[in-house]
CSV table of C-alpha atoms in Angstrom, one decimal:
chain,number,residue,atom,x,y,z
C,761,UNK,CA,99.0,79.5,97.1
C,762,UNK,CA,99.9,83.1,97.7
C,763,UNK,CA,99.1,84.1,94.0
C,764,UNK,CA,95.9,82.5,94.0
C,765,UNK,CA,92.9,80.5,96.1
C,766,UNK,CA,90.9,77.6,95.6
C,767,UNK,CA,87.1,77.8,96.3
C,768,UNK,CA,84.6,75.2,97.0
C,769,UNK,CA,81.2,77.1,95.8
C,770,UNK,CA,77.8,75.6,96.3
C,771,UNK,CA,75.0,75.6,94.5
C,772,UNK,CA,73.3,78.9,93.5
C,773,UNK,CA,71.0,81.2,91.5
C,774,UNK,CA,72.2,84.4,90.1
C,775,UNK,CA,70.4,87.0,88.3
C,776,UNK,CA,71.3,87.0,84.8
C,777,UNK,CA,71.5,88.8,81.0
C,778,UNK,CA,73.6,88.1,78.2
C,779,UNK,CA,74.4,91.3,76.5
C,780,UNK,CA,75.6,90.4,72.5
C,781,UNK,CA,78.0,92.4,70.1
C,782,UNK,CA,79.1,95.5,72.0
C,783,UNK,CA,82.6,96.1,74.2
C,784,UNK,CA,83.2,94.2,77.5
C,785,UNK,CA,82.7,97.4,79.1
C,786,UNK,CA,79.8,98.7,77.2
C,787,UNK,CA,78.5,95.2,78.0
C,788,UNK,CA,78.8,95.3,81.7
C,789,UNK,CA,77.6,98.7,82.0
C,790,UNK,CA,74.2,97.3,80.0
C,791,UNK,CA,73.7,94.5,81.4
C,792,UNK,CA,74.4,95.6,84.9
C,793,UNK,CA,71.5,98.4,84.5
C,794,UNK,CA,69.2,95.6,83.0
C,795,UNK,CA,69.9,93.5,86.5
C,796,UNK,CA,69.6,96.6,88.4
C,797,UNK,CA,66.1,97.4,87.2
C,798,UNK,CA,65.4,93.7,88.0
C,799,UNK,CA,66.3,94.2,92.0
C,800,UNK,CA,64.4,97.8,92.1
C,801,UNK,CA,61.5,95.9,91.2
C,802,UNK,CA,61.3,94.8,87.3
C,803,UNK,CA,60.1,91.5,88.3
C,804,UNK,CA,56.4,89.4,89.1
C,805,UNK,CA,56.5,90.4,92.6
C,806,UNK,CA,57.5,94.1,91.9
C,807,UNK,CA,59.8,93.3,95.0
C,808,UNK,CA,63.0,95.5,95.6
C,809,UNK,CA,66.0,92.9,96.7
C,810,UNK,CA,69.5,93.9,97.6
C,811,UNK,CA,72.2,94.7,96.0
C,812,UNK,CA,75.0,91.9,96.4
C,813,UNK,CA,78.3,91.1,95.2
C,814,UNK,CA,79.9,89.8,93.6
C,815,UNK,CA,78.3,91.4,90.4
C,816,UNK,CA,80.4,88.5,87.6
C,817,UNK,CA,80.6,88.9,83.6
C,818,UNK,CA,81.3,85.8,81.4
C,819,UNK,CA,84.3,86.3,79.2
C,820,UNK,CA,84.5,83.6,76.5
C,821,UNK,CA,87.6,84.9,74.2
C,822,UNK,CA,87.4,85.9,71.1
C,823,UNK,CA,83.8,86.1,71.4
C,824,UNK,CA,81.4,89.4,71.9
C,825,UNK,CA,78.5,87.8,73.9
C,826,UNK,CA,79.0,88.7,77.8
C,827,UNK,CA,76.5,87.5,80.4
C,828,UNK,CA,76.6,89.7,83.5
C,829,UNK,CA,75.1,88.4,86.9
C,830,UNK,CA,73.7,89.6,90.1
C,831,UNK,CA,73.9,87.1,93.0
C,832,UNK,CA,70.5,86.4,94.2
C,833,UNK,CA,70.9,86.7,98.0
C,834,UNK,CA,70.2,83.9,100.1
C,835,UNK,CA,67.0,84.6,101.8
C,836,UNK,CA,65.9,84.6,97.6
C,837,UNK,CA,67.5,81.7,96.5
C,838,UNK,CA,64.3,78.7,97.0
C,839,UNK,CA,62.5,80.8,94.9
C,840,UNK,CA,63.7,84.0,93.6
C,841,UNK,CA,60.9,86.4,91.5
C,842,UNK,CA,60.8,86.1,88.1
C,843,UNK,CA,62.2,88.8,85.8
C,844,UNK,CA,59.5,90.6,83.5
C,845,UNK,CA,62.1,91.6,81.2
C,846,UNK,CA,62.3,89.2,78.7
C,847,UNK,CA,66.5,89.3,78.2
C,848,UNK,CA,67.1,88.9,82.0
C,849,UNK,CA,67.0,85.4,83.3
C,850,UNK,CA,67.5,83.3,86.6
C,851,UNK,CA,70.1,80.8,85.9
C,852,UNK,CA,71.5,78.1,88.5
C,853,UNK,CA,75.2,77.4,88.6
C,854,UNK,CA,76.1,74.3,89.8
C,855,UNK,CA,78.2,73.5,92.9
C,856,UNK,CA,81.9,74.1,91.2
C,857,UNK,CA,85.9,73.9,92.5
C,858,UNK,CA,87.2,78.0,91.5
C,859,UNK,CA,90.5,79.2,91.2
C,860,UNK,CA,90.6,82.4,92.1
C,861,UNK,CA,93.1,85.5,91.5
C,862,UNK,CA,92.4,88.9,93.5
C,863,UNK,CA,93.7,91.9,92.7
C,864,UNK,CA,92.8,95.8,93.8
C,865,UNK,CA,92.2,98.9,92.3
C,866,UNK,CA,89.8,99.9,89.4
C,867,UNK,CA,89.4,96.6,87.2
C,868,UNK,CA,89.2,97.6,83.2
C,869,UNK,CA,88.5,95.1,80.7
C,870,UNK,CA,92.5,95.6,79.8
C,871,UNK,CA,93.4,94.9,83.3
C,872,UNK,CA,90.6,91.3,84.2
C,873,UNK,CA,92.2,89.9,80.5
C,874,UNK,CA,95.9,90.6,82.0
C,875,UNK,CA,95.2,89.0,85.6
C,876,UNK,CA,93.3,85.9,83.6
C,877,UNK,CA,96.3,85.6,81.6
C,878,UNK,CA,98.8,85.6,84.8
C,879,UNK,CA,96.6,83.1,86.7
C,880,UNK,CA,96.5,80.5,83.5
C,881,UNK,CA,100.2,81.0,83.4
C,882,UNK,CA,100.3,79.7,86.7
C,883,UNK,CA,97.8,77.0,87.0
C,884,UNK,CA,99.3,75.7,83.9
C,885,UNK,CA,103.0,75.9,85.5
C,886,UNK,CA,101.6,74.0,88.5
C,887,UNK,CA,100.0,71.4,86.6
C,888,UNK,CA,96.4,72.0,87.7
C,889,UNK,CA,93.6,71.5,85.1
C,890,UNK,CA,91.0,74.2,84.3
C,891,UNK,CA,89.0,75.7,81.5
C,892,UNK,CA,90.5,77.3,79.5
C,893,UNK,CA,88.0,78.6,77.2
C,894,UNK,CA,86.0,80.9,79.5
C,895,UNK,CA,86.6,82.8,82.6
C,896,UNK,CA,84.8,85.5,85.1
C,897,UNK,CA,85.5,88.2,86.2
C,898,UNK,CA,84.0,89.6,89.8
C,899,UNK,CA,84.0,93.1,90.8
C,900,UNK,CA,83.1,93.7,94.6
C,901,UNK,CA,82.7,97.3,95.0
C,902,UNK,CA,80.4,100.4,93.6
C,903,UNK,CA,82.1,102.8,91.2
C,904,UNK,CA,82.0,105.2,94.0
C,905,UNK,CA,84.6,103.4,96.4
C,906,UNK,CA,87.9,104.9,95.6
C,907,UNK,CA,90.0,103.1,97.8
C,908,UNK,CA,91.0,98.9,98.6
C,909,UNK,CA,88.8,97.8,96.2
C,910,UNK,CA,88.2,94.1,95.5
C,911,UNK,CA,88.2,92.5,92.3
C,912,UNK,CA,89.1,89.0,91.2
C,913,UNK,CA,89.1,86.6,87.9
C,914,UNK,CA,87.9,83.1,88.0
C,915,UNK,CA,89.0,80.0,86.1
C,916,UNK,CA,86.9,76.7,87.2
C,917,UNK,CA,89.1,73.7,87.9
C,918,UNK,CA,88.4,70.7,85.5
């Protein structure tokens, strides 16, 4: 649909934290810095792995509790290293159907919660099943890159 995609994703491991009780925005800039220190080199191995993206929050409404990810990048994936802080995790998210909406510019809590909204309205108009209770939001780009920037919100397909 021109408003929104479907994606097949497969298995994967991502890089995780769940930051509790403060602002989506406080949250993502915590728990992004927790998952940074983990790819510089906070982990067993002390190895330094890239940077990749999408970097993802879990937005449950009506709730504080946010879980931001890193994707681990493929060549990490069998056996990515262990995090040696104790509030950053590697978590594996199954194989999952993901309705996507993409939008540009720079992506504030105010604006993922408005472009969730618009793509539930829709897959609820066309009839297609999801959950409802939780989405993600994705941001592709550093805060430095002022122009196209990529950004999306994703609903899984029930």
């Amino acid at each position: 649909a021109k408003d929104y995609e479907l994606r097949q994703y497969e298995t994967a491991k991502w890089v995780s934290t769940v930051i509790r009780g403060e602002t989506q925005k406080e949250a993502m800039r915590q728990g992004f810095w927790k998952l940074f220190h983990y790819i510089q080199g906070k982990n067993e191995k002390e190895m330094k792995i890239d940077m990749t993206v999408p970097v993802t929050c879990l937005i449950k409404p009506g709730s504080t509790d946010f879980k931001v990810s890193f994707f681990v990048p493929f060549e990490h994936q069998d056996s990515p290293p262990q995090p040696t802080d104790s509030d950053v995790f590697i978590e594996e998210r199954k194989a999952a159907a993901i309705f996507v909406r993409s939008f540009g510019g720079f992506a504030s809590p105010e604006k993922y919660a408005e472009e969730a909204q618009v793509l539930a309205r829709i897959l609820r108009s066309r009839g297609q099943p999801f959950h409802e209770d939780f989405f993600y939001t994705a941001g592709y780009d550093s805060p430095f890159k002022l122009f196209n920037r990529h950004n999306e919100v994703w609903y899984f397909k029930k």
